[in-house]
CSV table of C-alpha atoms in Angstrom, one decimal:
chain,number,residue,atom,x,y,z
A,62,UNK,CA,-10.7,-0.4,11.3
A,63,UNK,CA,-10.4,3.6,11.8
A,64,UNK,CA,-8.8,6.6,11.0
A,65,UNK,CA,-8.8,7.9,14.5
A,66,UNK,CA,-5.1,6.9,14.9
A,67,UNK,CA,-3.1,8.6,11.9
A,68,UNK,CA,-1.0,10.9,13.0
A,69,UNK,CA,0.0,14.0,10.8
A,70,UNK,CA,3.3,11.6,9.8
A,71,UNK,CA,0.8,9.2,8.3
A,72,UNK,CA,-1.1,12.0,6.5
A,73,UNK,CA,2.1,13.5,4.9
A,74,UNK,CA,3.2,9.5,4.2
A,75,UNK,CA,-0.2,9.1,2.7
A,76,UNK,CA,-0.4,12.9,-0.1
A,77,UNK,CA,3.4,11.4,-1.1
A,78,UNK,CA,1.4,7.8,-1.9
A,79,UNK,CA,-1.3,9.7,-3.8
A,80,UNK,CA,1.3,11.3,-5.5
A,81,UNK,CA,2.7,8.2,-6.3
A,82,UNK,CA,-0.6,6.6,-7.2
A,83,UNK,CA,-1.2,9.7,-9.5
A,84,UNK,CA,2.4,8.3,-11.3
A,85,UNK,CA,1.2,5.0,-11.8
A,86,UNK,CA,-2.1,6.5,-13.6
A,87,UNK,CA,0.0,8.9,-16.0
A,88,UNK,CA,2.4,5.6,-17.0
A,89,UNK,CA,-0.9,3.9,-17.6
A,90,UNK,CA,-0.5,1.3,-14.1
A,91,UNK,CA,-3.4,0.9,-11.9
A,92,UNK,CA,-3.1,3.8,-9.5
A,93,UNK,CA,-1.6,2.4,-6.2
A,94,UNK,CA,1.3,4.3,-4.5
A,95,UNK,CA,3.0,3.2,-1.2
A,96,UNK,CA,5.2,4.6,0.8
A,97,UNK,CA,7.4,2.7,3.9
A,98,UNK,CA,9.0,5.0,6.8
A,99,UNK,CA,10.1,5.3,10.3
A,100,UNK,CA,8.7,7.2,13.0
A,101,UNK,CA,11.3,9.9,12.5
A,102,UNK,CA,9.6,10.6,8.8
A,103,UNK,CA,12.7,9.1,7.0
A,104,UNK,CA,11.2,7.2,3.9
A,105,UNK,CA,12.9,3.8,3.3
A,106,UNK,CA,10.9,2.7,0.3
A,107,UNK,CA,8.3,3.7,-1.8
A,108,UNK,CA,6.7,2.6,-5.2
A,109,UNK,CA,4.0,2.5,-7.5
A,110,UNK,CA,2.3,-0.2,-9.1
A,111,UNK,CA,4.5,-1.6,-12.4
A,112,UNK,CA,3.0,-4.8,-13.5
A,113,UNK,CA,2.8,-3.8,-16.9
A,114,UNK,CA,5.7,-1.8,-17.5
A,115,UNK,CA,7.8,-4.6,-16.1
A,116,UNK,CA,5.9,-7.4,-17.0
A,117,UNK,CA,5.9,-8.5,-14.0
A,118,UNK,CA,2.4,-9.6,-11.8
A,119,UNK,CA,4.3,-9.0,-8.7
A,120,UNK,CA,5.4,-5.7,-9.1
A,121,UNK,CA,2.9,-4.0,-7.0
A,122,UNK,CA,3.4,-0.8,-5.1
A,123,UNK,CA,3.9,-2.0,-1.8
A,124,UNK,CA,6.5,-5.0,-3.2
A,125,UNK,CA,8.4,-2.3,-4.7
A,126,UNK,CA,8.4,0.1,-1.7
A,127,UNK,CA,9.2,-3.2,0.3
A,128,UNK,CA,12.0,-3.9,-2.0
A,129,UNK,CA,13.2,-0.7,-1.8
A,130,UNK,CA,13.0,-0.2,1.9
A,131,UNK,CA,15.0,-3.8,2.6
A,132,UNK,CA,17.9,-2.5,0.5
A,133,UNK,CA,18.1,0.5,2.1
A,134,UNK,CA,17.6,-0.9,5.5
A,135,UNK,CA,20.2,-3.8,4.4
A,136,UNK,CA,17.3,-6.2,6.0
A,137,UNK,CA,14.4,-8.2,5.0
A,138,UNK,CA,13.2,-7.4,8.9
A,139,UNK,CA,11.8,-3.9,8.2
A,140,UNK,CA,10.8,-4.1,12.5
A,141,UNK,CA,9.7,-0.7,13.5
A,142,UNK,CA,8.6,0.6,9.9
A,143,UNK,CA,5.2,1.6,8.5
A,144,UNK,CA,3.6,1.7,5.6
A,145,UNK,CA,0.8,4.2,3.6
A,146,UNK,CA,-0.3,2.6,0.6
A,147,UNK,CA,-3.8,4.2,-1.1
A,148,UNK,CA,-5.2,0.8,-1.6
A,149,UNK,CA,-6.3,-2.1,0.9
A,150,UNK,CA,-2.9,-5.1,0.1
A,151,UNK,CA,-4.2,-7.8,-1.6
A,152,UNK,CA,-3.2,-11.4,0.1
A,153,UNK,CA,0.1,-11.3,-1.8
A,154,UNK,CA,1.1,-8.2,-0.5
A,155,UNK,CA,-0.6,-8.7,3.3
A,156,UNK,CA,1.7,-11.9,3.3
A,157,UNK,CA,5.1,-10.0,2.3
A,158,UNK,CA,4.2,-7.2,5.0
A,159,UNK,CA,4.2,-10.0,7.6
A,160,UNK,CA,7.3,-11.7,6.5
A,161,UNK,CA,8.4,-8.2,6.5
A,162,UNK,CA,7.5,-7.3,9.9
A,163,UNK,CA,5.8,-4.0,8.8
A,164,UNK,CA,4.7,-2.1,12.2
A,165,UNK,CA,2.0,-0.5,10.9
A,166,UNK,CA,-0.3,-0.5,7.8
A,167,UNK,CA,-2.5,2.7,6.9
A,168,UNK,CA,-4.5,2.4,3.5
A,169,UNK,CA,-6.9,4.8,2.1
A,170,UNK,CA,-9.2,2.9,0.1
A,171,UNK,CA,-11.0,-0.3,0.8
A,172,UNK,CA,-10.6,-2.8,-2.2
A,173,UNK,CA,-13.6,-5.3,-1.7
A,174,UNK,CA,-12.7,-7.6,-4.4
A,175,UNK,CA,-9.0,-8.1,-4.0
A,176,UNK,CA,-8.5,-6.9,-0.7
A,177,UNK,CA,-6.3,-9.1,1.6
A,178,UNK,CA,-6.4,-7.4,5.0
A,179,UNK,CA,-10.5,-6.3,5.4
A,180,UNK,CA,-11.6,-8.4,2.5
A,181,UNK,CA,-10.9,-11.6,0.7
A,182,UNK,CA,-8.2,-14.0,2.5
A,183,UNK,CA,-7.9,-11.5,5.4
A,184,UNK,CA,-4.4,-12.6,6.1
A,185,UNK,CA,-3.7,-10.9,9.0
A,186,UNK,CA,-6.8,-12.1,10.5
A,187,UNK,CA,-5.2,-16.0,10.5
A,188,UNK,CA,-4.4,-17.2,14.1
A,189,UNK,CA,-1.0,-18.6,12.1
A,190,UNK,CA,0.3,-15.7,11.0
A,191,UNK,CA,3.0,-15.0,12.6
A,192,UNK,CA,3.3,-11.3,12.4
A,193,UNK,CA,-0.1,-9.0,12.3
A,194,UNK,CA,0.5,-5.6,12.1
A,195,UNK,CA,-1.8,-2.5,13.2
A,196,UNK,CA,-3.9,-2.1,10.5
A,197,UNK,CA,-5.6,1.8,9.9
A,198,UNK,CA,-7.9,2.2,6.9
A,199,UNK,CA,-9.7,5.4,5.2
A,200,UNK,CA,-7.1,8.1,5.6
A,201,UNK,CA,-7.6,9.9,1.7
A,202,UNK,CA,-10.2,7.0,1.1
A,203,UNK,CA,-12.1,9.5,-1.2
A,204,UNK,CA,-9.8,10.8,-3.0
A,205,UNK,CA,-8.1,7.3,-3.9
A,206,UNK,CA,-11.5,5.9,-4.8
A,207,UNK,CA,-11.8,8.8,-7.1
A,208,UNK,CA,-8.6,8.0,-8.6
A,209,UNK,CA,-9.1,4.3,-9.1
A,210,UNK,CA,-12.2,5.0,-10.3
A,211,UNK,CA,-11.6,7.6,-13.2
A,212,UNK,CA,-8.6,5.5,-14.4
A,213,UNK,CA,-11.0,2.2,-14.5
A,214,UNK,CA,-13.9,4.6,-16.4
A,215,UNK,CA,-11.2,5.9,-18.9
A,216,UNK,CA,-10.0,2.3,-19.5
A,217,UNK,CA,-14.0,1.1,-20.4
A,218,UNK,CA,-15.0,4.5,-22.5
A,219,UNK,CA,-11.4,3.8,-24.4
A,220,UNK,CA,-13.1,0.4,-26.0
């Protein structure tokens, strides 16, 4: 995967998940922050990650922003759309971007233990899935790592 590709849409799409991700860290979430829009730079969804404030394991960023997005487009077929999210989907998320018919995926960081797109169950990577999107990785990689990182280190030094 590459950066080369990100256009200054996707950079704009990705600071706004940052932002997002910098939300999620301040309501004490795992920062993640993921934004869905159209080529036009309309944004149709966006979210950050709310597992624990709703109680709910699926309430990642990108379900949220996905949720979001299918509202507002009135369709569960987002065709056409793209998504920034600051961290690589994990399989459950891959999966709902495929059902979703997400164009395009750009993450930041690389998530080596529950990745689902590079790492892990690689779900795009299946000969049966039926929908694989473009998949661009490392646009803000450092300064999501950074993120993700100091919110994991405050979380161990708070013990």
């Amino acid at each position: 995967m590459s950066t080369t590709n990100n256009t200054s849409l996707d950079i704009k799409m990705m600071q706004l998940a940052m932002e997002l991700a910098k939300k999620a860290a301040i309501a004490d979430e795992v920062p993640v922050g993921a934004v869905i829009y159209d080529a036009d730079g309309t944004i149709w969804g966006q979210g950050h990650n709310l597992t624990i404030t709703n109680s709910d394991p699926t309430a990642h960023a990108e379900i949220i922003a996905l949720r979001e997005a299918g509202k507002k487009y009135e369709s569960a077929n987002l065709t056409g759309l793209m998504l920034a999210v600051t961290l690589e989907p994990c399989a459950m998320c891959a999966q709902a971007m495929a059902w979703a018919r997400i164009k395009s995926i750009h993450f930041a960081a690389r998530d080596e233990k529950s990745g689902g797109v590079l790492h892990g169950a690689k779900v795009f990577a299946h000969r049966t899935c039926h929908h694989k999107p473009t998949v661009l990785d490392g646009l803000m990689a450092e300064e999501s790592r950074d993120l993700l990182q100091k919110f994991f280190k405050s979380k161990r030094n708070a013990k």
